[in-house]
mmCIF file of C-alpha atoms in Angstrom:
data_model
loop_
_atom_site.group_PDB
_atom_site.id
_atom_site.type_symbol
_atom_site.label_atom_id
_atom_site.label_comp_id
_atom_site.label_asym_id
_atom_site.label_seq_id
_atom_site.Cartn_x
_atom_site.Cartn_y
_atom_site.Cartn_z
ATOM 1 C CA UNK N 247 141.401 73.804 85.029
ATOM 2 C CA UNK N 248 139.256 72.800 87.982
ATOM 3 C CA UNK N 249 139.999 76.127 89.655
ATOM 4 C CA UNK N 250 138.869 78.046 86.576
ATOM 5 C CA UNK N 251 135.661 76.013 86.355
ATOM 6 C CA UNK N 252 134.978 76.499 90.052
ATOM 7 C CA UNK N 253 135.516 80.252 89.738
ATOM 8 C CA UNK N 254 133.223 80.439 86.711
ATOM 9 C CA UNK N 255 130.472 78.470 88.446
ATOM 10 C CA UNK N 256 130.696 80.669 91.540
ATOM 11 C CA UNK N 257 130.616 83.806 89.377
ATOM 12 C CA UNK N 258 127.466 82.626 87.596
ATOM 13 C CA UNK N 259 125.794 81.712 90.877
ATOM 14 C CA UNK N 260 126.787 85.099 92.286
ATOM 15 C CA UNK N 261 125.165 86.855 89.329
ATOM 16 C CA UNK N 262 121.955 84.874 89.837
ATOM 17 C CA UNK N 263 122.014 85.790 93.518
ATOM 18 C CA UNK N 264 122.464 89.483 92.661
ATOM 19 C CA UNK N 265 119.602 89.608 90.138
ATOM 20 C CA UNK N 266 116.922 90.365 92.781
ATOM 21 C CA UNK N 267 119.192 93.059 94.211
ATOM 22 C CA UNK N 268 119.538 94.601 90.754
ATOM 23 C CA UNK N 269 115.765 94.574 90.231
ATOM 24 C CA UNK N 270 115.211 96.149 93.630
ATOM 25 C CA UNK N 271 117.713 98.936 92.985
ATOM 26 C CA UNK N 272 116.505 99.678 89.447
ATOM 27 C CA UNK N 273 112.815 99.806 90.310
ATOM 28 C CA UNK N 274 113.269 101.604 93.618
ATOM 29 C CA UNK N 275 115.055 104.368 91.722
ATOM 30 C CA UNK N 276 112.187 104.941 89.293
ATOM 31 C CA UNK N 277 109.707 107.713 89.873
ATOM 32 C CA UNK N 278 106.093 106.583 90.459
ATOM 33 C CA UNK N 279 105.065 108.194 87.162
ATOM 34 C CA UNK N 280 107.485 106.157 85.041
ATOM 35 C CA UNK N 281 107.273 102.844 86.885
ATOM 36 C CA UNK N 282 105.807 99.982 84.853
ATOM 37 C CA UNK N 283 106.157 96.246 85.243
ATOM 38 C CA UNK N 284 106.883 95.874 81.521
ATOM 39 C CA UNK N 285 110.196 97.730 81.881
ATOM 40 C CA UNK N 286 111.198 96.392 85.278
ATOM 41 C CA UNK N 287 114.602 95.276 83.960
ATOM 42 C CA UNK N 288 115.545 98.646 82.471
ATOM 43 C CA UNK N 289 116.674 101.733 84.414
ATOM 44 C CA UNK N 290 114.742 104.783 83.225
ATOM 45 C CA UNK N 291 115.414 107.575 85.726
ATOM 46 C CA UNK N 292 116.842 108.131 89.196
ATOM 47 C CA UNK N 293 114.417 109.187 91.943
ATOM 48 C CA UNK N 294 115.708 106.909 94.680
ATOM 49 C CA UNK N 295 116.199 109.535 97.379
ATOM 50 C CA UNK N 296 112.861 111.149 96.619
ATOM 51 C CA UNK N 297 111.158 107.754 96.861
ATOM 52 C CA UNK N 298 112.870 107.036 100.172
ATOM 53 C CA UNK N 299 111.733 110.382 101.570
ATOM 54 C CA UNK N 300 108.189 109.707 100.354
ATOM 55 C CA UNK N 301 108.219 106.212 101.881
ATOM 56 C CA UNK N 302 109.299 107.603 105.241
ATOM 57 C CA UNK N 303 106.582 110.254 105.081
ATOM 58 C CA UNK N 304 103.791 107.853 104.155
ATOM 59 C CA UNK N 305 104.572 104.959 106.465
ATOM 60 C CA UNK N 306 106.169 106.355 109.615
ATOM 61 C CA UNK N 307 109.348 104.349 109.010
ATOM 62 C CA UNK N 308 111.411 106.753 111.105
ATOM 63 C CA UNK N 309 109.416 106.049 114.274
ATOM 64 C CA UNK N 310 109.330 102.312 113.562
ATOM 65 C CA UNK N 311 113.077 102.239 112.861
ATOM 66 C CA UNK N 312 113.835 103.738 116.278
ATOM 67 C CA UNK N 313 111.637 101.167 118.026
ATOM 68 C CA UNK N 314 113.040 98.275 115.993
ATOM 69 C CA UNK N 315 116.602 99.372 116.743
ATOM 70 C CA UNK N 316 115.719 99.293 120.441
ATOM 71 C CA UNK N 317 114.284 95.773 120.128
ATOM 72 C CA UNK N 318 117.193 94.535 117.986
ATOM 73 C CA UNK N 319 119.776 95.706 120.519
ATOM 74 C CA UNK N 320 118.184 95.152 123.932
ATOM 75 C CA UNK N 321 116.444 91.801 123.383
ATOM 76 C CA UNK N 322 119.418 89.935 121.830
ATOM 77 C CA UNK N 323 121.769 91.371 124.456
ATOM 78 C CA UNK N 324 119.570 90.076 127.289
ATOM 79 C CA UNK N 325 119.031 86.745 125.521
ATOM 80 C CA UNK N 326 122.769 86.271 124.950
ATOM 81 C CA UNK N 327 123.553 86.830 128.627
ATOM 82 C CA UNK N 328 120.717 84.577 129.805
ATOM 83 C CA UNK N 329 121.690 81.855 127.328
ATOM 84 C CA UNK N 330 125.345 82.109 128.347
ATOM 85 C CA UNK N 331 124.380 81.860 132.011
ATOM 86 C CA UNK N 332 122.243 78.793 131.290
ATOM 87 C CA UNK N 333 125.023 77.126 129.325
ATOM 88 C CA UNK N 334 127.553 77.945 132.038
ATOM 89 C CA UNK N 335 125.319 76.505 134.756
ATOM 90 C CA UNK N 336 124.660 73.303 132.817
ATOM 91 C CA UNK N 337 128.239 72.666 131.679
ATOM 92 C CA UNK N 338 130.626 74.348 134.111
ATOM 93 C CA UNK N 339 128.595 74.126 137.307
ATOM 94 C CA UNK N 340 127.298 70.698 136.304
ATOM 95 C CA UNK N 341 123.775 71.583 137.344
ATOM 96 C CA UNK N 342 121.764 68.670 138.645
ATOM 97 C CA UNK N 343 119.494 67.346 135.890
ATOM 98 C CA UNK N 344 121.258 69.795 133.607
ATOM 99 C CA UNK N 345 120.207 68.054 130.411
ATOM 100 C CA UNK N 346 116.574 68.111 131.518
ATOM 101 C CA UNK N 347 116.858 71.869 132.116
ATOM 102 C CA UNK N 348 118.412 72.264 128.688
ATOM 103 C CA UNK N 349 115.578 70.312 127.048
ATOM 104 C CA UNK N 350 113.040 72.434 128.934
ATOM 105 C CA UNK N 351 114.663 75.656 127.690
ATOM 106 C CA UNK N 352 115.205 74.533 124.116
ATOM 107 C CA UNK N 353 111.831 72.777 123.956
ATOM 108 C CA UNK N 354 110.167 76.122 123.459
ATOM 109 C CA UNK N 355 111.359 76.101 119.858
ATOM 110 C CA UNK N 356 109.614 72.815 119.046
ATOM 111 C CA UNK N 357 106.189 74.399 118.565
ATOM 112 C CA UNK N 358 105.587 76.725 115.614
ATOM 113 C CA UNK N 359 105.225 80.380 116.473
ATOM 114 C CA UNK N 360 101.756 80.477 114.922
ATOM 115 C CA UNK N 361 100.478 78.083 117.610
ATOM 116 C CA UNK N 362 101.104 80.544 120.440
ATOM 117 C CA UNK N 363 99.974 83.750 118.733
ATOM 118 C CA UNK N 364 96.366 83.612 119.939
ATOM 119 C CA UNK N 365 97.126 82.911 123.636
ATOM 120 C CA UNK N 366 99.988 85.395 123.473
ATOM 121 C CA UNK N 367 97.701 88.101 122.094
ATOM 122 C CA UNK N 368 95.099 87.318 124.772
ATOM 123 C CA UNK N 369 97.699 87.488 127.567
ATOM 124 C CA UNK N 370 99.128 90.751 126.222
ATOM 125 C CA UNK N 371 95.654 92.277 126.015
ATOM 126 C CA UNK N 372 94.832 91.287 129.602
ATOM 127 C CA UNK N 373 98.118 92.480 131.131
ATOM 128 C CA UNK N 374 98.417 95.782 129.305
ATOM 129 C CA UNK N 375 101.493 94.745 127.319
ATOM 130 C CA UNK N 376 99.768 95.000 123.948
ATOM 131 C CA UNK N 377 101.201 97.769 121.763
ATOM 132 C CA UNK N 378 103.979 98.610 124.223
ATOM 133 C CA UNK N 379 107.732 98.581 123.731
ATOM 134 C CA UNK N 380 108.148 96.654 126.979
ATOM 135 C CA UNK N 381 105.916 93.888 125.674
ATOM 136 C CA UNK N 382 107.810 93.664 122.389
ATOM 137 C CA UNK N 383 111.177 93.505 124.156
ATOM 138 C CA UNK N 384 109.849 90.776 126.451
ATOM 139 C CA UNK N 385 108.551 88.542 123.645
ATOM 140 C CA UNK N 386 111.652 88.990 121.480
ATOM 141 C CA UNK N 387 113.868 88.152 124.451
ATOM 142 C CA UNK N 388 111.884 85.046 125.290
ATOM 143 C CA UNK N 389 112.059 83.812 121.708
ATOM 144 C CA UNK N 390 115.808 84.446 121.467
ATOM 145 C CA UNK N 391 116.843 82.712 124.714
ATOM 146 C CA UNK N 392 116.460 79.026 123.597
ATOM 147 C CA UNK N 393 118.784 79.379 120.611
ATOM 148 C CA UNK N 394 121.293 81.318 122.719
ATOM 149 C CA UNK N 395 121.273 78.625 125.391
ATOM 150 C CA UNK N 396 121.690 75.916 122.751
ATOM 151 C CA UNK N 397 124.757 77.536 121.163
ATOM 152 C CA UNK N 398 126.400 78.516 124.448
ATOM 153 C CA UNK N 399 125.924 75.074 125.964
ATOM 154 C CA UNK N 400 127.666 73.547 122.953
ATOM 155 C CA UNK N 401 130.415 76.148 123.098
ATOM 156 C CA UNK N 402 131.103 75.723 126.801
ATOM 157 C CA UNK N 403 131.138 71.942 126.354
ATOM 158 C CA UNK N 404 134.338 72.430 124.347
ATOM 159 C CA UNK N 405 136.102 74.129 127.257
ATOM 160 C CA UNK N 406 137.928 71.749 129.571
ATOM 161 C CA UNK N 407 136.420 71.570 133.051
ATOM 162 C CA UNK N 408 139.956 71.994 134.391
ATOM 163 C CA UNK N 409 139.646 75.694 133.568
ATOM 164 C CA UNK N 410 136.774 76.040 136.006
ATOM 165 C CA UNK N 411 138.514 73.973 138.659
ATOM 166 C CA UNK N 412 141.721 75.991 138.356
ATOM 167 C CA UNK N 413 139.776 79.226 138.795
ATOM 168 C CA UNK N 414 138.051 77.832 141.882
ATOM 169 C CA UNK N 415 141.407 76.829 143.383
ATOM 170 C CA UNK N 416 142.660 80.369 142.763
ATOM 171 C CA UNK N 417 139.776 81.638 144.914
ATOM 172 C CA UNK N 418 137.538 83.093 142.210
ATOM 173 C CA UNK N 419 133.808 83.173 142.871
ATOM 174 C CA UNK N 420 131.316 81.581 140.500
ATOM 175 C CA UNK N 421 130.180 84.955 139.166
ATOM 176 C CA UNK N 422 133.778 86.070 138.651
ATOM 177 C CA UNK N 423 134.610 82.877 136.756
ATOM 178 C CA UNK N 424 131.594 83.391 134.517
ATOM 179 C CA UNK N 425 132.241 87.084 133.845
ATOM 180 C CA UNK N 426 136.045 87.111 133.698
ATOM 181 C CA UNK N 427 136.892 83.683 132.258
ATOM 182 C CA UNK N 428 134.040 82.087 130.340
ATOM 183 C CA UNK N 429 132.427 85.139 128.733
ATOM 184 C CA UNK N 430 135.704 86.499 127.266
ATOM 185 C CA UNK N 431 136.518 83.062 125.868
ATOM 186 C CA UNK N 432 133.087 82.942 124.219
ATOM 187 C CA UNK N 433 133.139 86.453 122.745
ATOM 188 C CA UNK N 434 132.967 85.251 119.119
ATOM 189 C CA UNK N 435 130.033 82.965 119.817
ATOM 190 C CA UNK N 436 128.252 85.724 121.725
ATOM 191 C CA UNK N 437 128.661 88.117 118.790
ATOM 192 C CA UNK N 438 127.407 85.511 116.307
ATOM 193 C CA UNK N 439 124.301 84.831 118.380
ATOM 194 C CA UNK N 440 123.666 88.545 118.792
ATOM 195 C CA UNK N 441 123.905 89.130 115.025
ATOM 196 C CA UNK N 442 121.534 86.282 114.177
ATOM 197 C CA UNK N 443 118.935 87.289 116.748
ATOM 198 C CA UNK N 444 119.203 90.997 115.924
ATOM 199 C CA UNK N 445 118.641 90.174 112.241
ATOM 200 C CA UNK N 446 115.614 88.032 113.080
ATOM 201 C CA UNK N 447 114.087 90.798 115.191
ATOM 202 C CA UNK N 448 114.780 93.483 112.593
ATOM 203 C CA UNK N 449 113.074 91.391 109.897
ATOM 204 C CA UNK N 450 110.162 90.220 112.057
ATOM 205 C CA UNK N 451 106.703 90.747 110.651
ATOM 206 C CA UNK N 452 104.331 88.310 112.366
ATOM 207 C CA UNK N 453 104.850 89.276 116.011
ATOM 208 C CA UNK N 454 104.840 92.967 115.200
ATOM 209 C CA UNK N 455 101.599 92.582 113.254
ATOM 210 C CA UNK N 456 99.838 90.738 116.091
ATOM 211 C CA UNK N 457 101.209 92.507 119.183
ATOM 212 C CA UNK N 458 101.482 96.135 118.062
ATOM 213 C CA UNK N 459 99.623 98.736 116.058
ATOM 214 C CA UNK N 460 101.077 102.229 116.587
ATOM 215 C CA UNK N 461 103.998 103.599 114.562
ATOM 216 C CA UNK N 462 106.110 104.198 117.672
ATOM 217 C CA UNK N 463 105.838 100.550 118.772
ATOM 218 C CA UNK N 464 105.444 98.286 115.768
ATOM 219 C CA UNK N 465 108.569 96.927 114.021
ATOM 220 C CA UNK N 466 109.757 98.479 110.802
ATOM 221 C CA UNK N 467 108.855 95.560 108.521
ATOM 222 C CA UNK N 468 105.268 95.723 109.749
ATOM 223 C CA UNK N 469 105.180 99.425 108.937
ATOM 224 C CA UNK N 470 106.572 98.708 105.491
ATOM 225 C CA UNK N 471 103.922 96.042 104.849
ATOM 226 C CA UNK N 472 101.221 98.478 105.927
ATOM 227 C CA UNK N 473 102.477 101.017 103.427
ATOM 228 C CA UNK N 474 102.469 98.411 100.659
ATOM 229 C CA UNK N 475 98.843 97.470 101.254
ATOM 230 C CA UNK N 476 97.765 101.095 101.408
ATOM 231 C CA UNK N 477 99.940 102.697 98.759
ATOM 232 C CA UNK N 478 100.256 100.055 96.064
ATOM 233 C CA UNK N 479 99.881 100.284 92.298
ATOM 234 C CA UNK N 480 101.464 103.434 90.938
ATOM 235 C CA UNK N 481 103.432 103.902 94.160
ATOM 236 C CA UNK N 482 105.224 100.549 93.978
ATOM 237 C CA UNK N 483 108.582 102.230 93.404
ATOM 238 C CA UNK N 484 108.090 104.063 96.699
ATOM 239 C CA UNK N 485 107.389 100.763 98.437
ATOM 240 C CA UNK N 486 110.527 99.233 96.918
ATOM 241 C CA UNK N 487 112.582 102.220 98.040
ATOM 242 C CA UNK N 488 111.275 101.688 101.557
ATOM 243 C CA UNK N 489 112.198 98.000 101.338
ATOM 244 C CA UNK N 490 115.701 98.929 100.248
ATOM 245 C CA UNK N 491 116.040 101.314 103.180
ATOM 246 C CA UNK N 492 114.798 98.664 105.624
ATOM 247 C CA UNK N 493 117.251 96.023 104.382
ATOM 248 C CA UNK N 494 120.377 98.197 104.577
ATOM 249 C CA UNK N 495 121.029 97.985 108.364
ATOM 250 C CA UNK N 496 121.278 94.185 108.404
ATOM 251 C CA UNK N 497 123.578 94.217 105.370
ATOM 252 C CA UNK N 498 125.860 96.769 107.028
ATOM 253 C CA UNK N 499 125.806 94.757 110.259
ATOM 254 C CA UNK N 500 126.993 91.595 108.508
ATOM 255 C CA UNK N 501 129.670 93.458 106.552
ATOM 256 C CA UNK N 502 131.232 94.951 109.651
ATOM 257 C CA UNK N 503 130.948 91.860 111.850
ATOM 258 C CA UNK N 504 131.528 89.009 109.396
ATOM 259 C CA UNK N 505 134.887 88.164 110.995
ATOM 260 C CA UNK N 506 133.332 87.639 114.428
ATOM 261 C CA UNK N 507 130.341 85.921 112.857
ATOM 262 C CA UNK N 508 132.510 83.347 111.076
ATOM 263 C CA UNK N 509 134.465 82.627 114.252
ATOM 264 C CA UNK N 510 131.301 82.285 116.269
ATOM 265 C CA UNK N 511 129.807 79.793 113.844
ATOM 266 C CA UNK N 512 132.989 77.747 114.153
ATOM 267 C CA UNK N 513 132.231 77.493 117.892
ATOM 268 C CA UNK N 514 135.540 78.963 118.947
ATOM 269 C CA UNK N 515 137.979 76.903 116.891
ATOM 270 C CA UNK N 516 140.092 79.999 116.192
#
């Protein structure tokens, strides 16, 4: 009986969770002429692909998607490697004052992002990094490194130090131990960190709004928000179709990598 009740409760919760998805799909598929808030729960017609094409034409989503894909791949990849190197140095190499270095790296997450926006904008404007892909990659990498270092330090703490000592006795260099021993053992954690940071970057709005302005540089969510403020009202179905298009890549990413993601969150228990 308890199993039946548990299944029923989970089914009801799942339906509640899917309600916003249903509303998004139904209203994104309506043509701008038939869209009304009074009939938001009812499907009337199917113009989803036309709305998506119109959203891409109005907002420059294609250019923003290419830039965001670049940010969501390059920045997490660099951050994962830097965080893994920091965790390896603190745990395996037993870096002097390692905990103090860890606090210094992770301390960057203590302050809210809004506190550094003004000085960050001023620095970007002075150095020529404003509205450049290089500047966006740099800031996304810097933001992603503390969390990567935090997870990798915890992961490497679960590996016996005898592994490192045995590799040293076998004549392996420090770089070889890191690249050939520790990184392969941490593959699940590396993938989990990459997925989380890539999702954060893909969905970022604030940094893209402050540090970029052109369609070829600004992130895709910023472009979508710009379309919403400019083409609202009767064109809301077009905006919703654009939102549906923007959300698909992260959903697909989780579906195809959920196995590695689950293992990574377990910090290598498998």
